[in-house]
């Protein structure tokens, strides 16, 4: 068992609090060579009863109800921010000021202005930092990155990504409050753009480099919903759907789209990249597969290959089971923790850092600006 | 055998000339109740030797090398225009002037101006007319139309379509001349927009109603190619790729994309429609299937259904084989001829008429204009 | 147009009569280099009215109601037998005696005894002959054969095939008579074994060589059905389902299964072959695709390739459309006619001949014998 | 956190030791309502150094090198047997004698004789017992069971299952010893029959009821391999491949096949069940999906549904993430532990018990006997 404890102070106990806690609990079982070992030191949330229940379930040693107290505790090494987007900025600034490492849920912030200050804060404090764009570390996605880096695709012509869901189609669904803050503009900063397209953009920058310009449209299909915090019917401020065209610096063209009104899709994040020599496709609904087309194959037997990314020589997979046995969604978080801990060992930053996540934030903001103005926005 | 001959004068012997000739030759075998019977009266092309060979293969009774002579022949009832886009306008005007029915390959014309005159010509002449947007009559696509008309989808939120090919990636490929006129701006009028997106737009109008506005981008990846007609390296004028955002009058959002640089895709025309209650997907590469998701299914057994559109109660399929045995690309042309002949019997226009195809032309032109100006274009 | 007429006398106007007529009508359009040209000389069936209707639809020049007259006509070159299985034997013997070429629907006969005499008859008469095991000539299946012949698979370990349908599940379905003779033991000779497994066995012999031994089971799920010819409820004599184990002479193991009680499958003929170096899968429901796995691929990008068998260098496909545009079921018959006509040109037998089809008949009979005896049967 | 510790003594640290340890470590995080909590009390293996390393990684409190000592320890409640098949019998007998609960890896034993004694031992001792046929608890498989129990399929006609792998094709692979004992007849008891078909048989009994008779064939493709324990080339005693026909008591027919020579398949366990009204398919390579065909759907929109089994109302899934986010292989073990702990709470046996696993053993033995004798074996 790794000998160096890394004391974690977690803020939030929602869906992401569970995903991160699981990653901390599992990482040393499957990555036994790691020198650091996360210790679940404290769980922080305003609702003390729920916080205690969650802490007990996951084995957190203590509970805080005020995050400002948590970030000041001397027995905490790293703060993990899993609370709604409107809390990231203040928490990160205070955590950095107290010299804590920070692992922040995505998106980094509600907007670029917040994000800029957060990057400044961690860089001035010199603390290790990362943002949980976890999809990079799904083995099939990491494999896509490897194939691109090996030059197998050649010049890239096209990139396309969608993130489609269908959980907000009912007009009866309220907005705001626990579990539904993603529909509340103030809490979330935006709708699908910050929640879903941010993932697509992060992956795209990683795989395809920087954006040059975007042209977007957004729509709010259900204009009013009951707000859970006021009990009143209120205007919906978020974007229910967003689509945009983009040009990348490498000369490729791209389309991006996200919505929560695509009946039949729960979490259909897909991307496809078309290069001169080869193409790649991936789909979160079958996250353990990568589709690959290699024009170099003999012409009569050319076809899209469905790679079952479960072999020992696939990224991360030597840590899990045997060929053919798939892992799932949660493992991407384990991988991110493993890489973060390896970064600590080596004294190296682990991507995506706050600074890198700020790039994604800038694209999101440009997208929303373009949707408002009806103009292309240069980056 | 149907007793009323419909004498066809065909212009062109290329890929489309073959597809149409096959449709005329087969239609009465599989639709024996039809009252009209196409007769392959004359084949017209400038290269007399090739014209004769083609005419002999398909059983055309005579050959013409001047289309102006063909459209004046009193023994011809209908002119089928399969020659390059830059010939459609003049031929259609003359054919209409001579009182001929016209079956014109898509796109209707190179631009709206030509198209407007063509519509005027056929309407003034009062001749039956149609444009070969054949994909409407692939049974799975026709089934999609039925499901929408039955109200199964409810309010439509999203429409997305792509038409991806990869046959022009090599810079060694020349432009212009026989077989390659689609790369020559003057002959084709545009690149993928008129060639491929026109199909997507036609289907979309049919399934989802009128467009409201578009924002587009285009790209020409290979800037110069040898021109077959001059032997010189010349600038490439067409759009190699085009993507656009759209809003429909029914309030739905859409994305469209087409390219000839999507490695791994030969003719991947796909569309997907997301409605309040159900969604639909289709893919030309497996044209005999329709994917359908019905939110009304019991929640534990909800899933995308892969409908093998080969049953006797599927559109057109009672004319072919038995359940499970698929038809192919060419059958869409047979269906279009069958419907055209039925229209003649009933004295009804058969969609898409020139007037309807002009709507598609207008969207294509708006898309190209938006790509040039960088602005949204209202329709 | 090919100059040498080949005068066809067709017996039967059912589903297969239509498939064959279409093949004769189309073949010279798409294979213009052929030296022979089928001419639809005569259609023979007992019901004169229906025979006339069919003849008129397809352009047969004359009608006969007595096949014995047909096979004696001096203006007929080739007899095509599309009538029920219990007629094949007598017709083939008479046709051969009259020196006619014979194209016989599969299975060759109801049993080996009939088949042996039929082979003897055509061989003594020295007439060209073939049996319509058309699936060999679906391009993806022909490609499978090519890949095996090229040695890409190496030593074969496994072969598995199923042919699953679901059209006889209802106990209300009668047996016997037009359209339902396949359920009548006397007319058909057997149930799924001769009707469906015969296809699987023909393909398997072609791709994997000879059988060594089989162990089978059969079942008749619905024991009694109204018989259309008597109006009485009668015992059902055919096998509704049949599954068998097999060993091939090349040392590979195989499983075969067919049924008409597999809810959800219309005509799901699939086979898979596992070799030392590569494997192949095919599925009639998507007949234009071949799945191929090549262990020689780089290990990180190994996966099953889905080959869209529509390119010009795929078998037969240079005669049809362009890459990405699929053909269907009916084209396999066109290919068989094309190959038969080429065989006439070259004076070569075209596989599968009667003699080759007799091998399939022997396996079918061994399968049924094993099912009866509960013992392995050696071949 | 659950208050009642269940002290686990684990024997073995291989692949299964890891899978089970992970299940014990995670179960209370995701099933917080459970009253029992596994405690990793002791890890037992002959190689002390490796045992210590494994124990440290997973947090086992102590290490034993003699399993006889382990089963006598008073601080151990339950013995988990993860060592090779030839050890199950003796361990289970001793563990039962010492009043320990037993969780035994599958197959229960090497043969029926051993299994009978093991069942007798646990029943006489009255200790809770289970065998790790974990695939039952993959949510899609559990859903299949629910759908059958709800009567959605009606009368069952067909069952078919395969378990295909390709990891032993190379003749260079040795047999025996750590990691390769599955190729050693003495250690494993049989080849694919006990290792892979046992899974298929367990699922089949659960979903489709009891077997009536079987007819099998087996093959050993590579006849000799170096034995790791002797360093000598020795005859291979196991079955490399096995296929069998079966009849079930409910009148349905079945085919089963397993091999380690199916190039391209890593762990392709699939089953399909065809009922009168509906059919079901499942595939371990995409274990989070269930394919379902319902004949009751409107005829024009009937098709196989691909159910993404990740919703809150799918079996077990309310314990994990949100719709669309898949779990993996390891979760089936977590579910089995959760159910076992629930059984302890309720004082109920948890399926499959030793007695139930013995039924699977009997089928395996009948299959091997049939392969030897070439006769059908009644059950």
PDB file of C-alpha atoms in Angstrom, chain B residues 170-342:
ATOM      1  CA  UNK B 170      -6.041  12.884 -53.382  1.00  0.00           C
ATOM      2  CA  UNK B 171      -4.523  16.096 -54.820  1.00  0.00           C
ATOM      3  CA  UNK B 172      -3.690  14.060 -57.926  1.00  0.00           C
ATOM      4  CA  UNK B 173      -7.339  13.878 -58.894  1.00  0.00           C
ATOM      5  CA  UNK B 174      -8.028  16.287 -61.768  1.00  0.00           C
ATOM      6  CA  UNK B 175     -11.150  18.409 -62.145  1.00  0.00           C
ATOM      7  CA  UNK B 176     -13.573  18.753 -65.044  1.00  0.00           C
ATOM      8  CA  UNK B 177     -14.570  16.635 -68.008  1.00  0.00           C
ATOM      9  CA  UNK B 178     -16.365  13.349 -68.176  1.00  0.00           C
ATOM     10  CA  UNK B 179     -16.854  11.737 -64.797  1.00  0.00           C
ATOM     11  CA  UNK B 180     -15.276  14.678 -62.997  1.00  0.00           C
ATOM     12  CA  UNK B 181     -17.492  17.590 -63.948  1.00  0.00           C
ATOM     13  CA  UNK B 182     -18.741  17.656 -60.347  1.00  0.00           C
ATOM     14  CA  UNK B 183     -15.398  19.240 -59.412  1.00  0.00           C
ATOM     15  CA  UNK B 184     -15.736  21.963 -62.042  1.00  0.00           C
ATOM     16  CA  UNK B 185     -17.550  25.033 -60.757  1.00  0.00           C
ATOM     17  CA  UNK B 186     -18.857  26.080 -64.137  1.00  0.00           C
ATOM     18  CA  UNK B 187     -20.365  22.699 -64.934  1.00  0.00           C
ATOM     19  CA  UNK B 188     -21.678  21.922 -61.466  1.00  0.00           C
ATOM     20  CA  UNK B 189     -22.610  25.327 -60.093  1.00  0.00           C
ATOM     21  CA  UNK B 190     -21.207  24.385 -56.690  1.00  0.00           C
ATOM     22  CA  UNK B 191     -19.473  21.504 -54.960  1.00  0.00           C
ATOM     23  CA  UNK B 192     -20.959  19.423 -52.201  1.00  0.00           C
ATOM     24  CA  UNK B 193     -23.721  21.948 -51.607  1.00  0.00           C
ATOM     25  CA  UNK B 194     -25.550  21.313 -54.860  1.00  0.00           C
ATOM     26  CA  UNK B 195     -24.427  17.736 -55.223  1.00  0.00           C
ATOM     27  CA  UNK B 196     -24.933  16.284 -51.760  1.00  0.00           C
ATOM     28  CA  UNK B 197     -26.511  18.799 -49.401  1.00  0.00           C
ATOM     29  CA  UNK B 198     -29.247  19.311 -51.971  1.00  0.00           C
ATOM     30  CA  UNK B 199     -30.350  15.751 -51.216  1.00  0.00           C
ATOM     31  CA  UNK B 200     -30.268  16.414 -47.475  1.00  0.00           C
ATOM     32  CA  UNK B 201     -32.224  19.634 -47.888  1.00  0.00           C
ATOM     33  CA  UNK B 202     -34.846  18.052 -50.103  1.00  0.00           C
ATOM     34  CA  UNK B 203     -35.453  15.305 -47.552  1.00  0.00           C
ATOM     35  CA  UNK B 204     -35.494  17.805 -44.708  1.00  0.00           C
ATOM     36  CA  UNK B 205     -38.096  20.029 -46.332  1.00  0.00           C
ATOM     37  CA  UNK B 206     -40.206  16.978 -47.017  1.00  0.00           C
ATOM     38  CA  UNK B 207     -39.928  15.629 -43.495  1.00  0.00           C
ATOM     39  CA  UNK B 208     -39.578  18.759 -41.403  1.00  0.00           C
ATOM     40  CA  UNK B 209     -41.066  21.649 -43.395  1.00  0.00           C
ATOM     41  CA  UNK B 210     -39.581  24.975 -44.416  1.00  0.00           C
ATOM     42  CA  UNK B 211     -36.313  26.574 -43.430  1.00  0.00           C
ATOM     43  CA  UNK B 212     -36.236  29.908 -41.621  1.00  0.00           C
ATOM     44  CA  UNK B 213     -32.558  30.816 -41.588  1.00  0.00           C
ATOM     45  CA  UNK B 214     -29.077  29.399 -42.115  1.00  0.00           C
ATOM     46  CA  UNK B 215     -25.479  30.103 -41.137  1.00  0.00           C
ATOM     47  CA  UNK B 216     -22.839  28.304 -43.140  1.00  0.00           C
ATOM     48  CA  UNK B 217     -19.150  27.763 -43.746  1.00  0.00           C
ATOM     49  CA  UNK B 218     -17.449  26.183 -46.734  1.00  0.00           C
ATOM     50  CA  UNK B 219     -13.928  25.115 -47.486  1.00  0.00           C
ATOM     51  CA  UNK B 220     -11.889  24.091 -50.491  1.00  0.00           C
ATOM     52  CA  UNK B 221      -9.138  21.882 -49.085  1.00  0.00           C
ATOM     53  CA  UNK B 222      -7.261  21.310 -52.321  1.00  0.00           C
ATOM     54  CA  UNK B 223      -6.928  24.737 -53.894  1.00  0.00           C
ATOM     55  CA  UNK B 224      -5.641  23.781 -57.320  1.00  0.00           C
ATOM     56  CA  UNK B 225      -6.093  20.773 -59.575  1.00  0.00           C
ATOM     57  CA  UNK B 226      -5.290  19.966 -63.172  1.00  0.00           C
ATOM     58  CA  UNK B 227      -8.334  20.760 -65.295  1.00  0.00           C
ATOM     59  CA  UNK B 228      -9.159  17.989 -67.730  1.00  0.00           C
ATOM     60  CA  UNK B 229     -10.572  20.348 -70.327  1.00  0.00           C
ATOM     61  CA  UNK B 230      -7.492  22.585 -70.502  1.00  0.00           C
ATOM     62  CA  UNK B 231      -4.703  20.373 -69.238  1.00  0.00           C
ATOM     63  CA  UNK B 232      -3.659  23.255 -66.993  1.00  0.00           C
ATOM     64  CA  UNK B 233      -3.438  23.468 -63.200  1.00  0.00           C
ATOM     65  CA  UNK B 234      -6.362  25.679 -62.327  1.00  0.00           C
ATOM     66  CA  UNK B 235      -7.902  27.017 -59.174  1.00  0.00           C
ATOM     67  CA  UNK B 236     -10.641  24.822 -57.762  1.00  0.00           C
ATOM     68  CA  UNK B 237     -13.844  26.819 -57.522  1.00  0.00           C
ATOM     69  CA  UNK B 238     -16.160  24.407 -55.798  1.00  0.00           C
ATOM     70  CA  UNK B 239     -16.810  23.872 -52.100  1.00  0.00           C
ATOM     71  CA  UNK B 240     -15.106  20.642 -50.998  1.00  0.00           C
ATOM     72  CA  UNK B 241     -16.975  20.795 -47.727  1.00  0.00           C
ATOM     73  CA  UNK B 242     -19.897  22.740 -46.350  1.00  0.00           C
ATOM     74  CA  UNK B 243     -21.548  22.788 -42.938  1.00  0.00           C
ATOM     75  CA  UNK B 244     -24.425  24.897 -41.798  1.00  0.00           C
ATOM     76  CA  UNK B 245     -26.708  25.621 -38.890  1.00  0.00           C
ATOM     77  CA  UNK B 246     -30.392  26.107 -39.574  1.00  0.00           C
ATOM     78  CA  UNK B 247     -33.634  27.019 -37.926  1.00  0.00           C
ATOM     79  CA  UNK B 248     -36.854  25.582 -39.301  1.00  0.00           C
ATOM     80  CA  UNK B 249     -40.238  27.261 -39.287  1.00  0.00           C
ATOM     81  CA  UNK B 250     -41.527  24.645 -36.868  1.00  0.00           C
ATOM     82  CA  UNK B 251     -39.050  25.906 -34.277  1.00  0.00           C
ATOM     83  CA  UNK B 252     -36.592  23.051 -34.559  1.00  0.00           C
ATOM     84  CA  UNK B 253     -32.826  23.480 -34.779  1.00  0.00           C
ATOM     85  CA  UNK B 254     -30.732  21.724 -37.361  1.00  0.00           C
ATOM     86  CA  UNK B 255     -27.183  21.001 -38.400  1.00  0.00           C
ATOM     87  CA  UNK B 256     -26.142  19.922 -41.882  1.00  0.00           C
ATOM     88  CA  UNK B 257     -22.747  18.921 -43.143  1.00  0.00           C
ATOM     89  CA  UNK B 258     -21.298  17.528 -46.300  1.00  0.00           C
ATOM     90  CA  UNK B 259     -17.817  16.820 -47.481  1.00  0.00           C
ATOM     91  CA  UNK B 260     -15.810  14.708 -49.879  1.00  0.00           C
ATOM     92  CA  UNK B 261     -12.934  14.534 -47.357  1.00  0.00           C
ATOM     93  CA  UNK B 262     -14.383  12.248 -44.705  1.00  0.00           C
ATOM     94  CA  UNK B 263     -12.052   9.279 -44.897  1.00  0.00           C
ATOM     95  CA  UNK B 264     -13.903   6.017 -44.481  1.00  0.00           C
ATOM     96  CA  UNK B 265     -17.259   7.145 -45.794  1.00  0.00           C
ATOM     97  CA  UNK B 266     -18.311   6.441 -49.345  1.00  0.00           C
ATOM     98  CA  UNK B 267     -21.827   7.812 -49.398  1.00  0.00           C
ATOM     99  CA  UNK B 268     -22.806   8.225 -45.784  1.00  0.00           C
ATOM    100  CA  UNK B 269     -26.024  10.154 -45.997  1.00  0.00           C
ATOM    101  CA  UNK B 270     -27.623  10.048 -42.557  1.00  0.00           C
ATOM    102  CA  UNK B 271     -30.391  11.999 -40.942  1.00  0.00           C
ATOM    103  CA  UNK B 272     -31.861  12.005 -37.465  1.00  0.00           C
ATOM    104  CA  UNK B 273     -34.982  13.683 -36.173  1.00  0.00           C
ATOM    105  CA  UNK B 274     -35.738  14.126 -32.489  1.00  0.00           C
ATOM    106  CA  UNK B 275     -39.319  14.686 -31.502  1.00  0.00           C
ATOM    107  CA  UNK B 276     -41.073  15.058 -28.217  1.00  0.00           C
ATOM    108  CA  UNK B 277     -42.335  11.465 -28.231  1.00  0.00           C
ATOM    109  CA  UNK B 278     -40.110   9.610 -30.641  1.00  0.00           C
ATOM    110  CA  UNK B 279     -36.980   9.852 -32.743  1.00  0.00           C
ATOM    111  CA  UNK B 280     -35.868   8.514 -36.108  1.00  0.00           C
ATOM    112  CA  UNK B 281     -32.482   7.813 -37.693  1.00  0.00           C
ATOM    113  CA  UNK B 282     -31.540   6.634 -41.146  1.00  0.00           C
ATOM    114  CA  UNK B 283     -28.309   5.848 -42.952  1.00  0.00           C
ATOM    115  CA  UNK B 284     -27.825   5.405 -46.697  1.00  0.00           C
ATOM    116  CA  UNK B 285     -25.084   2.832 -46.079  1.00  0.00           C
ATOM    117  CA  UNK B 286     -27.762   0.514 -44.685  1.00  0.00           C
ATOM    118  CA  UNK B 287     -30.667   1.997 -46.553  1.00  0.00           C
ATOM    119  CA  UNK B 288     -33.040  -0.876 -45.817  1.00  0.00           C
ATOM    120  CA  UNK B 289     -33.131  -0.106 -42.097  1.00  0.00           C
ATOM    121  CA  UNK B 290     -34.799   2.618 -40.084  1.00  0.00           C
ATOM    122  CA  UNK B 291     -33.870   3.267 -36.476  1.00  0.00           C
ATOM    123  CA  UNK B 292     -36.796   4.276 -34.322  1.00  0.00           C
ATOM    124  CA  UNK B 293     -37.073   5.173 -30.646  1.00  0.00           C
ATOM    125  CA  UNK B 294     -40.478   5.391 -29.050  1.00  0.00           C
ATOM    126  CA  UNK B 295     -40.632   6.979 -25.623  1.00  0.00           C
ATOM    127  CA  UNK B 296     -44.053   5.386 -25.190  1.00  0.00           C
ATOM    128  CA  UNK B 297     -42.507   1.927 -24.792  1.00  0.00           C
ATOM    129  CA  UNK B 298     -42.431   0.455 -21.294  1.00  0.00           C
ATOM    130  CA  UNK B 299     -39.530   2.127 -19.563  1.00  0.00           C
ATOM    131  CA  UNK B 300     -37.483  -0.997 -18.858  1.00  0.00           C
ATOM    132  CA  UNK B 301     -37.570  -2.162 -22.471  1.00  0.00           C
ATOM    133  CA  UNK B 302     -37.157   1.147 -24.235  1.00  0.00           C
ATOM    134  CA  UNK B 303     -34.470   1.210 -26.861  1.00  0.00           C
ATOM    135  CA  UNK B 304     -33.704   2.168 -30.421  1.00  0.00           C
ATOM    136  CA  UNK B 305     -35.458  -0.284 -32.705  1.00  0.00           C
ATOM    137  CA  UNK B 306     -33.691  -1.365 -35.847  1.00  0.00           C
ATOM    138  CA  UNK B 307     -36.529  -1.812 -38.316  1.00  0.00           C
ATOM    139  CA  UNK B 308     -35.621  -4.026 -41.261  1.00  0.00           C
ATOM    140  CA  UNK B 309     -37.839  -2.282 -43.794  1.00  0.00           C
ATOM    141  CA  UNK B 310     -38.596  -5.294 -45.962  1.00  0.00           C
ATOM    142  CA  UNK B 311     -42.115  -6.310 -44.952  1.00  0.00           C
ATOM    143  CA  UNK B 312     -45.135  -6.230 -47.188  1.00  0.00           C
ATOM    144  CA  UNK B 313     -46.717  -3.406 -45.217  1.00  0.00           C
ATOM    145  CA  UNK B 314     -43.672  -1.191 -45.559  1.00  0.00           C
ATOM    146  CA  UNK B 315     -43.778   1.421 -48.323  1.00  0.00           C
ATOM    147  CA  UNK B 316     -43.308  -0.068 -51.804  1.00  0.00           C
ATOM    148  CA  UNK B 317     -42.146  -3.407 -50.403  1.00  0.00           C
ATOM    149  CA  UNK B 318     -45.178  -5.443 -51.421  1.00  0.00           C
ATOM    150  CA  UNK B 319     -43.838  -5.074 -54.968  1.00  0.00           C
ATOM    151  CA  UNK B 320     -40.546  -6.801 -54.308  1.00  0.00           C
ATOM    152  CA  UNK B 321     -39.496  -9.960 -52.468  1.00  0.00           C
ATOM    153  CA  UNK B 322     -40.360 -11.446 -49.095  1.00  0.00           C
ATOM    154  CA  UNK B 323     -39.661 -10.157 -45.585  1.00  0.00           C
ATOM    155  CA  UNK B 324     -35.976 -10.057 -44.769  1.00  0.00           C
ATOM    156  CA  UNK B 325     -34.759  -9.715 -48.364  1.00  0.00           C
ATOM    157  CA  UNK B 326     -33.451  -6.261 -48.988  1.00  0.00           C
ATOM    158  CA  UNK B 327     -33.595  -4.066 -52.028  1.00  0.00           C
ATOM    159  CA  UNK B 328     -30.910  -1.552 -52.937  1.00  0.00           C
ATOM    160  CA  UNK B 329     -30.098   1.896 -54.191  1.00  0.00           C
ATOM    161  CA  UNK B 330     -31.496   1.490 -57.691  1.00  0.00           C
ATOM    162  CA  UNK B 331     -34.987   0.702 -56.457  1.00  0.00           C
ATOM    163  CA  UNK B 332     -35.544   4.275 -55.345  1.00  0.00           C
ATOM    164  CA  UNK B 333     -35.535   5.257 -59.021  1.00  0.00           C
ATOM    165  CA  UNK B 334     -38.009   2.541 -59.905  1.00  0.00           C
ATOM    166  CA  UNK B 335     -40.312   3.881 -57.207  1.00  0.00           C
ATOM    167  CA  UNK B 336     -40.001   7.404 -58.510  1.00  0.00           C
ATOM    168  CA  UNK B 337     -40.938   6.285 -62.020  1.00  0.00           C
ATOM    169  CA  UNK B 338     -43.829   4.245 -60.629  1.00  0.00           C
ATOM    170  CA  UNK B 339     -45.137   7.258 -58.745  1.00  0.00           C
ATOM    171  CA  UNK B 340     -44.642   9.494 -61.763  1.00  0.00           C
ATOM    172  CA  UNK B 341     -46.643   7.107 -63.939  1.00  0.00           C
ATOM    173  CA  UNK B 342     -49.355   6.909 -61.294  1.00  0.00           C
TER     174      UNK B 342
END
